[in-house]
XYZ file of C-alpha atoms in Angstrom:
612
model
C 10.092 -20.331 15.868
C 7.696 -22.906 16.977
C 3.903 -22.243 17.215
C 1.742 -22.788 20.227
C -1.967 -22.799 20.588
C -4.339 -23.624 23.451
C -7.949 -23.708 24.114
C -10.217 -24.204 27.002
C -14.044 -23.725 26.880
C -17.360 -25.293 25.882
C -16.227 -26.286 22.194
C -14.450 -29.174 21.197
C -10.613 -28.394 21.439
C -9.193 -30.441 18.583
C -10.425 -28.482 15.580
C -9.470 -25.182 17.114
C -6.064 -26.575 17.819
C -5.501 -28.111 14.395
C -6.605 -25.130 12.486
C -4.595 -22.717 14.837
C -1.418 -24.831 13.989
C -2.054 -24.540 10.331
C -2.118 -20.709 10.986
C 1.103 -20.993 12.867
C 2.967 -23.656 10.601
C 5.092 -20.903 9.207
C 6.882 -20.746 12.461
C 7.916 -24.189 12.391
C 7.112 -27.528 10.450
C 9.516 -30.246 11.627
C 6.678 -31.945 13.770
C 3.365 -31.220 15.389
C 1.329 -32.572 18.216
C -1.624 -32.083 20.568
C -2.497 -32.860 24.147
C -6.281 -33.101 24.887
C -8.337 -33.551 28.073
C -11.456 -35.418 28.413
C -11.429 -38.001 31.247
C -7.779 -38.693 30.594
C -4.879 -37.062 29.039
C -4.363 -37.966 25.273
C -1.189 -36.875 23.508
C -0.862 -37.323 19.769
C 2.306 -36.329 17.937
C 3.841 -36.728 14.655
C 7.301 -35.876 12.822
C 6.339 -33.820 9.853
C 3.960 -31.197 9.025
C 0.525 -30.379 10.618
C -1.272 -32.444 7.924
C 0.671 -35.577 8.926
C -0.589 -35.028 12.476
C -4.073 -34.612 11.179
C -3.987 -37.980 9.319
C -2.613 -39.644 12.469
C -5.458 -38.132 14.448
C -8.130 -39.276 12.207
C -7.973 -42.588 13.906
C -7.862 -41.348 17.445
C -10.171 -40.049 20.077
C -9.945 -36.217 19.900
C -12.742 -35.484 22.061
C -12.309 -32.840 24.868
C -12.770 -29.116 25.621
C -9.347 -28.490 26.792
C -6.191 -28.965 24.904
C -2.694 -27.608 23.723
C -0.918 -27.834 20.484
C 2.519 -27.304 19.054
C 4.185 -27.070 15.610
C 8.028 -27.280 16.034
C 11.277 -25.846 14.580
C 13.844 -28.163 16.022
C 16.351 -26.871 18.550
C 17.237 -29.672 21.028
C 16.968 -32.930 19.164
C 16.407 -33.728 15.570
C 12.825 -33.694 14.068
C 11.317 -37.183 15.194
C 8.083 -38.443 16.802
C 9.778 -38.684 20.139
C 11.218 -35.155 20.104
C 8.033 -33.662 18.931
C 5.829 -31.710 21.474
C 3.940 -31.948 23.633
C 6.560 -33.299 25.892
C 5.230 -35.282 29.096
C 6.702 -35.728 32.377
C 7.923 -39.020 33.474
C 5.003 -39.923 35.503
C 2.588 -38.301 33.040
C 1.448 -35.554 35.464
C 2.375 -32.749 33.111
C 2.214 -32.130 29.345
C 4.172 -29.088 28.018
C 4.399 -27.329 24.740
C 7.497 -24.883 24.619
C 8.860 -22.246 22.288
C 12.484 -21.219 23.202
C 15.638 -22.699 24.386
C 16.470 -23.696 27.994
C 20.193 -22.787 28.275
C 20.835 -24.609 31.534
C 18.967 -27.877 30.689
C 21.973 -29.982 30.852
C 22.569 -28.999 34.361
C 18.883 -29.479 35.344
C 18.735 -32.860 33.519
C 21.686 -34.215 35.687
C 19.997 -32.934 38.813
C 16.739 -34.616 37.902
C 18.463 -37.803 37.091
C 20.099 -37.874 40.504
C 16.417 -37.513 41.964
C 15.373 -40.573 39.958
C 13.852 -38.966 36.739
C 14.286 -40.724 33.353
C 14.115 -39.119 29.837
C 12.776 -40.390 26.570
C 13.607 -37.326 24.245
C 16.636 -35.118 23.596
C 14.839 -32.107 24.156
C 15.060 -29.377 26.845
C 11.329 -29.208 26.961
C 11.168 -32.879 28.615
C 13.653 -31.408 31.141
C 11.310 -28.567 31.949
C 8.228 -30.879 32.199
C 10.017 -33.156 34.613
C 11.264 -30.162 36.679
C 7.628 -28.976 37.057
C 6.640 -32.517 38.134
C 9.494 -32.413 40.496
C 8.342 -29.317 42.316
C 4.712 -30.421 42.256
C 5.519 -33.603 44.104
C 7.485 -31.787 46.924
C 4.241 -31.129 48.758
C 0.633 -32.201 48.244
C -0.361 -28.514 48.918
C 1.509 -27.214 45.809
C -0.633 -26.378 42.793
C 0.376 -26.821 39.392
C 0.440 -23.065 38.934
C 2.902 -22.864 41.777
C 4.917 -25.905 40.502
C 5.514 -23.939 37.161
C 6.403 -20.813 38.972
C 9.057 -22.523 41.085
C 10.398 -24.348 37.931
C 10.674 -21.159 35.912
C 12.733 -19.424 38.609
C 15.307 -22.224 38.104
C 15.389 -21.862 34.368
C 17.901 -19.761 32.376
C 16.901 -19.117 28.782
C 13.835 -18.220 26.825
C 10.351 -19.741 26.841
C 6.851 -19.609 25.922
C 5.046 -22.512 27.434
C 1.455 -23.862 27.825
C 0.982 -26.577 30.438
C -1.480 -29.144 31.237
C -1.708 -31.060 34.646
C -3.820 -34.275 34.609
C -4.521 -33.731 38.187
C -6.080 -30.237 37.741
C -7.935 -30.667 34.532
C -9.939 -27.488 34.588
C -7.079 -25.201 33.667
C -4.213 -24.365 31.336
C -1.100 -22.660 32.650
C 0.868 -20.359 30.175
C 4.152 -18.359 30.746
C 6.644 -16.469 28.665
C 10.134 -15.041 28.655
C 11.552 -13.934 25.353
C 9.099 -16.014 23.377
C 5.714 -14.454 22.713
C 2.307 -15.650 23.896
C -1.071 -13.990 23.707
C -4.243 -14.986 25.483
C -7.496 -14.449 23.818
C -10.620 -13.702 26.037
C -14.068 -15.205 25.393
C -17.277 -15.913 27.222
C -16.861 -19.228 28.959
C -13.746 -19.863 26.972
C -10.062 -18.643 26.430
C -7.511 -19.090 23.719
C -3.607 -19.268 23.709
C -1.348 -18.735 20.965
C 2.215 -17.583 19.756
C 0.690 -14.937 17.896
C -2.957 -13.546 17.239
C -3.534 -15.253 13.852
C -5.380 -18.407 15.488
C -7.309 -16.220 17.891
C -8.692 -13.451 15.596
C -11.678 -15.407 14.337
C -12.902 -16.160 17.852
C -12.231 -12.850 19.776
C -11.076 -9.357 19.477
C -9.989 -8.965 23.114
C -6.460 -10.202 23.890
C -3.848 -10.036 26.674
C -0.185 -10.050 25.584
C 2.072 -11.698 28.101
C 5.219 -9.997 29.339
C 8.414 -11.507 30.256
C 8.311 -13.681 33.436
C 4.352 -13.525 33.543
C 2.391 -16.656 34.382
C -1.301 -17.155 33.424
C -3.645 -19.585 35.196
C -6.477 -20.085 32.657
C -9.836 -21.592 33.321
C -13.031 -21.345 31.276
C -14.555 -18.431 33.216
C -11.540 -16.931 34.809
C -7.992 -15.724 34.090
C -5.381 -14.940 36.734
C -2.099 -13.369 35.988
C 0.961 -13.262 38.279
C 4.689 -13.387 37.750
C 7.131 -16.355 38.443
C 7.449 -15.055 42.060
C 3.698 -15.259 42.499
C 3.247 -11.596 42.684
C -0.150 -10.419 41.120
C 0.034 -8.655 37.778
C -2.828 -6.340 36.407
C -4.556 -7.426 33.268
C -4.155 -5.215 30.191
C -6.711 -5.920 27.548
C -5.901 -5.032 23.938
C -8.561 -4.780 21.056
C -7.178 -6.907 18.295
C -7.477 -5.692 14.704
C -6.330 -8.481 12.264
C -7.884 -9.317 8.837
C -7.942 -13.243 8.765
C -9.442 -13.208 5.101
C -5.873 -12.457 3.983
C -4.499 -15.761 4.961
C -5.476 -17.653 1.815
C -3.312 -17.837 -1.277
C -6.014 -16.797 -3.523
C -5.050 -17.699 -7.224
C -1.344 -18.003 -6.387
C 0.489 -21.198 -6.094
C 2.385 -20.000 -3.168
C 2.058 -17.427 -0.424
C 5.593 -16.051 -1.254
C 4.237 -15.326 -4.942
C 1.141 -13.809 -3.625
C 3.214 -11.498 -1.254
C 5.433 -10.574 -3.819
C 2.519 -9.417 -5.988
C 1.052 -7.724 -3.044
C 3.997 -5.232 -2.853
C 2.465 -2.244 -4.466
C -0.570 -2.548 -2.276
C 1.587 -2.993 0.781
C 3.795 -0.011 0.006
C 0.594 2.028 -0.658
C -0.659 1.022 2.787
C 2.645 1.885 4.398
C 2.404 5.423 2.679
C -1.193 5.890 3.533
C -1.699 8.926 5.724
C 2.004 9.448 5.900
C 3.129 10.371 2.405
C 1.399 13.514 1.203
C 2.639 14.459 -2.263
C -0.018 17.152 -2.842
C 1.336 19.123 0.080
C 4.855 17.805 -0.428
C 4.865 16.430 2.976
C 5.663 13.361 5.154
C 3.766 12.943 8.432
C 4.988 10.158 10.949
C 2.528 10.173 13.641
C 4.054 7.542 15.697
C 7.270 9.636 16.023
C 5.562 13.174 16.151
C 5.943 13.583 19.865
C 9.702 12.721 20.093
C 10.929 14.066 16.801
C 12.629 17.164 18.653
C 14.777 14.639 20.560
C 15.592 12.743 17.315
C 16.613 15.946 15.549
C 19.194 16.588 18.545
C 20.633 13.000 18.380
C 24.369 12.849 17.588
C 24.047 9.384 15.961
C 21.548 6.685 14.809
C 22.252 2.984 15.247
C 20.015 0.579 13.270
C 19.734 -2.917 14.567
C 18.155 -5.895 12.860
C 18.729 -9.566 11.521
C 18.580 -11.173 7.910
C 16.426 -9.118 5.634
C 15.773 -6.349 8.239
C 19.496 -5.905 8.354
C 19.489 -5.401 4.606
C 16.721 -2.844 4.924
C 18.774 -0.971 7.633
C 21.784 -0.661 5.159
C 19.502 1.196 2.861
C 18.290 3.299 5.757
C 21.920 3.979 6.581
C 22.688 5.246 3.133
C 19.795 7.499 2.744
C 19.983 8.939 6.299
C 23.690 9.930 5.874
C 23.221 11.394 2.460
C 19.955 13.361 3.222
C 19.895 14.001 6.891
C 23.632 14.335 7.384
C 23.878 12.268 10.569
C 26.235 9.419 11.312
C 24.612 6.027 11.252
C 25.847 2.514 12.158
C 24.001 -0.540 11.130
C 24.544 -3.578 13.547
C 23.555 -7.307 13.415
C 21.600 -7.595 16.423
C 23.011 -11.007 17.274
C 26.481 -9.285 17.546
C 25.312 -6.002 19.077
C 23.756 -7.720 22.206
C 26.972 -9.543 23.127
C 29.451 -6.623 22.494
C 29.898 -3.681 24.612
C 28.845 -1.053 22.369
C 29.416 2.572 23.252
C 26.039 4.252 23.402
C 24.627 7.366 25.123
C 21.551 9.315 25.835
C 22.499 11.366 22.563
C 22.136 8.283 20.489
C 18.825 6.928 18.906
C 18.530 3.151 18.288
C 16.261 1.783 15.733
C 15.142 -1.796 15.930
C 13.718 -3.392 12.828
C 11.910 -6.671 12.797
C 8.994 -7.942 10.761
C 7.376 -10.011 13.481
C 8.342 -7.642 16.326
C 9.535 -10.585 18.364
C 13.138 -11.467 16.878
C 15.010 -12.714 20.097
C 18.207 -11.007 19.248
C 16.780 -7.827 18.284
C 14.791 -7.586 21.520
C 17.937 -8.350 23.467
C 19.747 -5.551 21.624
C 16.934 -3.248 22.286
C 16.934 -3.873 26.044
C 20.679 -3.337 25.949
C 20.342 0.040 24.163
C 17.690 1.199 26.760
C 20.070 0.120 29.653
C 22.642 2.362 28.317
C 20.183 5.260 28.190
C 19.658 5.615 24.321
C 16.212 6.506 22.791
C 14.936 3.267 21.146
C 12.475 3.279 18.224
C 10.840 0.426 16.544
C 10.014 -0.352 12.883
C 7.810 -3.698 12.856
C 4.813 -5.092 11.141
C 2.817 -6.626 14.144
C 0.636 -4.439 16.248
C 1.050 -5.383 19.822
C 4.500 -7.197 19.395
C 7.177 -7.003 22.021
C 9.217 -4.556 20.036
C 6.023 -2.267 19.560
C 5.442 -2.380 23.267
C 8.925 -1.969 24.477
C 10.211 0.836 22.395
C 9.911 4.704 23.215
C 8.027 5.161 19.964
C 7.792 3.650 16.379
C 6.360 3.215 13.080
C 4.252 0.172 11.798
C 4.862 -0.895 8.299
C 1.361 -1.991 7.612
C 2.585 -4.687 5.302
C -0.026 -7.061 6.453
C 0.408 -10.856 7.376
C 3.410 -12.291 5.695
C 3.165 -16.093 5.749
C 6.031 -16.860 3.280
C 9.249 -17.641 5.379
C 11.430 -15.811 2.994
C 10.532 -12.066 3.513
C 9.407 -10.075 0.568
C 6.699 -7.404 1.141
C 8.024 -6.862 4.674
C 11.361 -5.734 3.177
C 9.929 -3.136 0.722
C 7.741 -1.837 3.630
C 10.638 -1.386 5.961
C 12.701 0.292 3.373
C 9.713 2.580 2.470
C 9.452 3.579 6.356
C 13.308 4.047 6.486
C 13.123 6.235 3.382
C 10.179 8.438 4.720
C 11.908 8.635 8.114
C 15.391 9.841 6.418
C 13.489 12.511 4.310
C 11.472 13.734 7.155
C 14.491 14.080 9.434
C 16.506 15.778 6.574
C 13.639 18.228 6.302
C 13.401 18.929 10.035
C 17.190 19.451 10.277
C 17.044 21.732 7.218
C 19.497 19.558 5.361
C 17.521 19.455 2.141
C 16.082 22.123 -0.066
C 12.565 22.391 -0.768
C 12.836 21.401 -4.339
C 14.687 18.099 -3.761
C 12.415 17.189 -0.843
C 9.331 17.766 -3.174
C 11.055 15.608 -5.952
C 11.693 12.620 -3.517
C 8.342 12.825 -1.985
C 6.668 12.588 -5.472
C 9.308 9.885 -6.515
C 8.015 7.753 -3.543
C 4.353 8.298 -4.251
C 5.158 6.834 -7.871
C 6.752 3.630 -6.485
C 3.399 1.441 -6.211
C 2.660 1.981 -9.957
C 6.011 1.328 -10.980
C 6.068 -1.824 -9.089
C 3.038 -2.982 -10.757
C 4.707 -2.609 -14.139
C 7.783 -4.625 -12.955
C 5.481 -7.465 -11.931
C 4.045 -7.499 -15.424
C 7.349 -9.096 -16.376
C 6.937 -12.107 -14.312
C 6.805 -14.665 -17.224
C 9.887 -13.011 -18.866
C 11.762 -13.604 -15.303
C 10.397 -17.212 -15.225
C 11.979 -17.897 -18.677
C 15.313 -16.524 -17.400
C 15.058 -18.740 -14.230
C 14.818 -21.804 -16.619
C 18.302 -21.227 -17.753
C 19.744 -21.053 -14.266
C 17.822 -23.509 -12.240
C 20.603 -25.927 -12.117
C 23.310 -23.710 -11.078
C 25.078 -24.505 -7.842
C 26.499 -20.961 -7.210
C 25.535 -17.365 -7.907
C 27.165 -13.962 -7.346
C 25.106 -10.693 -6.879
C 26.557 -7.446 -7.477
C 25.448 -3.801 -6.662
C 26.737 -0.313 -5.819
C 25.529 2.352 -3.588
C 21.865 2.046 -2.601
C 21.801 -1.100 -4.597
C 24.564 -3.067 -2.874
C 22.227 -3.846 0.104
C 19.602 -5.034 -2.752
C 22.314 -7.371 -4.062
C 22.642 -8.811 -0.589
C 18.956 -9.394 -0.252
C 18.680 -11.021 -3.706
C 21.412 -13.343 -2.840
C 19.732 -14.185 0.458
C 16.436 -14.921 -1.200
C 18.013 -17.385 -3.737
C 19.939 -19.260 -0.965
C 16.875 -19.374 1.479
C 14.495 -20.916 -0.944
C 16.501 -22.615 -3.763
C 19.430 -23.930 -1.574
C 21.765 -22.513 -4.258
C 24.845 -21.001 -2.612
C 24.698 -17.380 -3.499
C 26.626 -14.237 -2.234
C 26.103 -10.571 -2.471
C 28.982 -8.256 -2.885
C 29.705 -4.501 -3.463
C 30.587 -4.473 -7.067
C 33.767 -2.628 -6.483
C 34.964 -5.370 -4.239
C 34.642 -7.969 -6.955
C 38.348 -7.738 -7.859
C 39.266 -8.466 -4.163
C 38.274 -12.075 -4.274
C 34.946 -12.986 -5.874
C 36.274 -12.560 -9.338
C 38.213 -15.896 -8.832
C 34.804 -17.562 -8.954
C 33.745 -16.370 -12.310
C 33.623 -18.946 -15.223
C 30.990 -19.953 -17.847
C 28.889 -21.773 -15.184
C 28.437 -18.997 -12.912
C 25.358 -16.691 -13.099
C 26.351 -13.225 -12.008
C 23.324 -11.048 -11.145
C 24.099 -7.352 -11.509
C 21.761 -4.555 -10.202
C 22.641 -1.957 -12.841
C 20.146 0.814 -13.396
C 21.288 4.146 -14.716
C 22.466 6.181 -11.815
C 25.701 7.844 -10.690
C 27.333 4.518 -10.405
C 26.459 3.510 -13.804
C 29.818 3.749 -15.584
C 31.530 2.014 -12.804
C 29.095 -1.016 -12.868
C 29.389 -1.158 -16.658
C 33.235 -1.651 -16.156
C 32.452 -4.412 -13.575
C 30.175 -6.099 -16.113
C 32.786 -5.975 -18.695
C 35.231 -7.657 -16.304
C 32.688 -10.566 -15.720
C 32.099 -10.816 -19.373
C 35.916 -11.058 -20.287
C 35.855 -14.272 -17.944
C 32.701 -15.854 -19.702
C 30.519 -15.163 -16.694
C 26.770 -15.323 -17.351
C 25.381 -11.810 -16.621
C 21.811 -11.263 -15.629
C 21.457 -7.566 -15.201
C 18.688 -5.326 -13.724
C 18.587 -2.346 -15.856
C 16.680 0.871 -16.400
C 14.143 0.507 -19.210
C 15.531 1.608 -22.480
C 19.094 0.890 -21.665
C 20.105 -0.637 -25.079
C 23.776 -0.571 -24.205
C 23.702 -3.147 -21.347
C 21.294 -5.264 -23.350
C 23.792 -6.023 -25.800
C 26.391 -6.579 -23.300
C 24.592 -9.099 -20.995
C 23.322 -12.577 -21.443
C 19.816 -11.620 -19.913
C 18.244 -8.308 -18.898
C 15.190 -7.422 -16.542
C 14.052 -3.747 -16.959
C 12.761 -1.595 -14.303
C 11.186 1.891 -14.612
C 13.453 4.964 -14.380
C 13.557 6.350 -10.653
C 15.486 8.546 -8.417
C 18.604 6.515 -7.077
C 17.300 6.883 -3.503
C 14.022 5.093 -4.132
C 15.458 2.547 -6.737
C 15.897 -0.211 -4.129
C 12.097 -0.471 -3.919
C 12.085 -1.319 -7.436
C 15.096 -3.369 -8.165
C 14.501 -5.923 -5.514
C 11.184 -7.191 -6.951
C 12.811 -8.961 -10.014
C 15.286 -10.426 -7.864
C 12.505 -11.810 -5.514
C 10.730 -13.261 -8.700
C 14.044 -14.759 -10.037
C 14.649 -16.502 -6.671
C 11.001 -17.706 -6.513
C 10.949 -19.288 -9.883
C 14.351 -20.908 -9.611
C 13.224 -22.536 -6.404
C 9.955 -23.702 -7.875
C 11.643 -25.089 -10.893
C 14.058 -27.038 -8.528
C 11.052 -28.479 -6.681
C 11.659 -26.601 -3.445
C 8.845 -25.738 -1.088
C 9.133 -22.064 -1.270
C 6.851 -21.076 1.612
C 8.322 -23.664 3.966
C 12.174 -23.776 3.169
C 14.012 -26.471 5.082
C 15.754 -25.396 8.434
C 13.942 -22.061 8.557
C 11.117 -20.414 10.447
C 9.520 -17.247 9.992
C 9.730 -15.607 13.413
C 13.173 -16.244 14.899
C 12.201 -16.234 18.629
C 15.358 -18.134 19.908
C 18.947 -17.537 19.563
């Protein structure tokens, strides 16, 4: 949440900052701003999107070779010009952009007010800016870097910050704890950003900051220490990011593009790992620690939102085929409980960004308790990738749409491969069934392409239900988590209230909602639950509910029984989630567009949730 950019070098900073903010706008789009140094400090900020800031800056002096920028997802204080970042300290000495939450801001603010400081905004970031100024003014020998270090020792919470000091105009100071920052290394120039996208076109050499590290960045030098002023060695990473994938191409929205990319992204996730010609699965990132995984007594999977839904599918397939107990936990709950973990447990942390704050905190807790911790994430070099014992990248590519689509199917693909590989190594699955499932996985990308050919038919169904105010999603077995994910997609981008339920639970409450105004979306391919789900459909039909069914192609019985049907190719039940979710994504997308919603930037949401 929130995007930070910074530049110091020989180029004009403003174009780099504004383009960087456009790359990062998926992280927050309530307001945006920049601070620039020429002879003086110039701060321009505006409620709204980066394009609104761009319009404001057209009439301003944007010259200067040093600057920081920010696109905001509001935490403290509603979106407004005053609450937008950068926030400037009382006497204008420091300008700060910040991602995260300062939890003890109220106490710090009271102390600063007692020391004569005044405040203009409602933000915790202005408190931090004034706190830095307070320490800077204690002694004329204190540098801006030292003032930042002193201030951060007093802070409780999460932060990723970039700081300018108008008395030391040759540097940017950056620091992180819990909120990601990456520094790009150039010749006579350096770059700062919340993630690597704004940096990739300028350099392939980057340094990822770790928690409580502070960087003092000048044109030709880069010094790294911690908040206690102890030197920290630089670890330079080679960046491999394809910036060419950031445009929408011929699609109206990034979300639609990413839905249609799923056959390709699943192929990329399988590449080098799924080998149907040898009836084999190879997970190189786990190769060295697989013997320990085999000996594990339990697996705990942690995630948030869409990743939690993927984890539920992982639970089902791991327990069925690998015959190992699995628990799925919301990271936001797990981190505050006192979970019982041991060295015999394996904890899997799932996150698209690899930076989800709650998932990182849960990961740290699991490590403290001695569990082996694995990661499944999409971003190379992310915090989860660096802090786990081992892991698997999903290779879904950059996902810009805030509502996750291709990341979900990539996560499910990885979990399915992992479950089958573990089952094989534990000798819990026979050769014929293993070979069948490997071949079923290999067929998924082509089947997904066939489903996407029905896009226009899904749009026609969306026309019927775009004015609904509620929706109910039902599924059983492997497809219960798919129903949850379908409901989440609809509520995220269309603002229609939607709930996902295990179909067998419908009679325990949700059936009271069914009437002729309620669309009921039932995930009902022909599997072992088929007769049960047909009974559930009959119960809805008897109460005049409008049924939209996801069915196996050729299922004429359910076609006659339901209001609308979307067919998917026949598949093994264990891999059906990779197919059944696609029409639900398309349905949510088209309903949202027909309602005039901004599907790529839905209200109140951000892509990477790096705050609690």
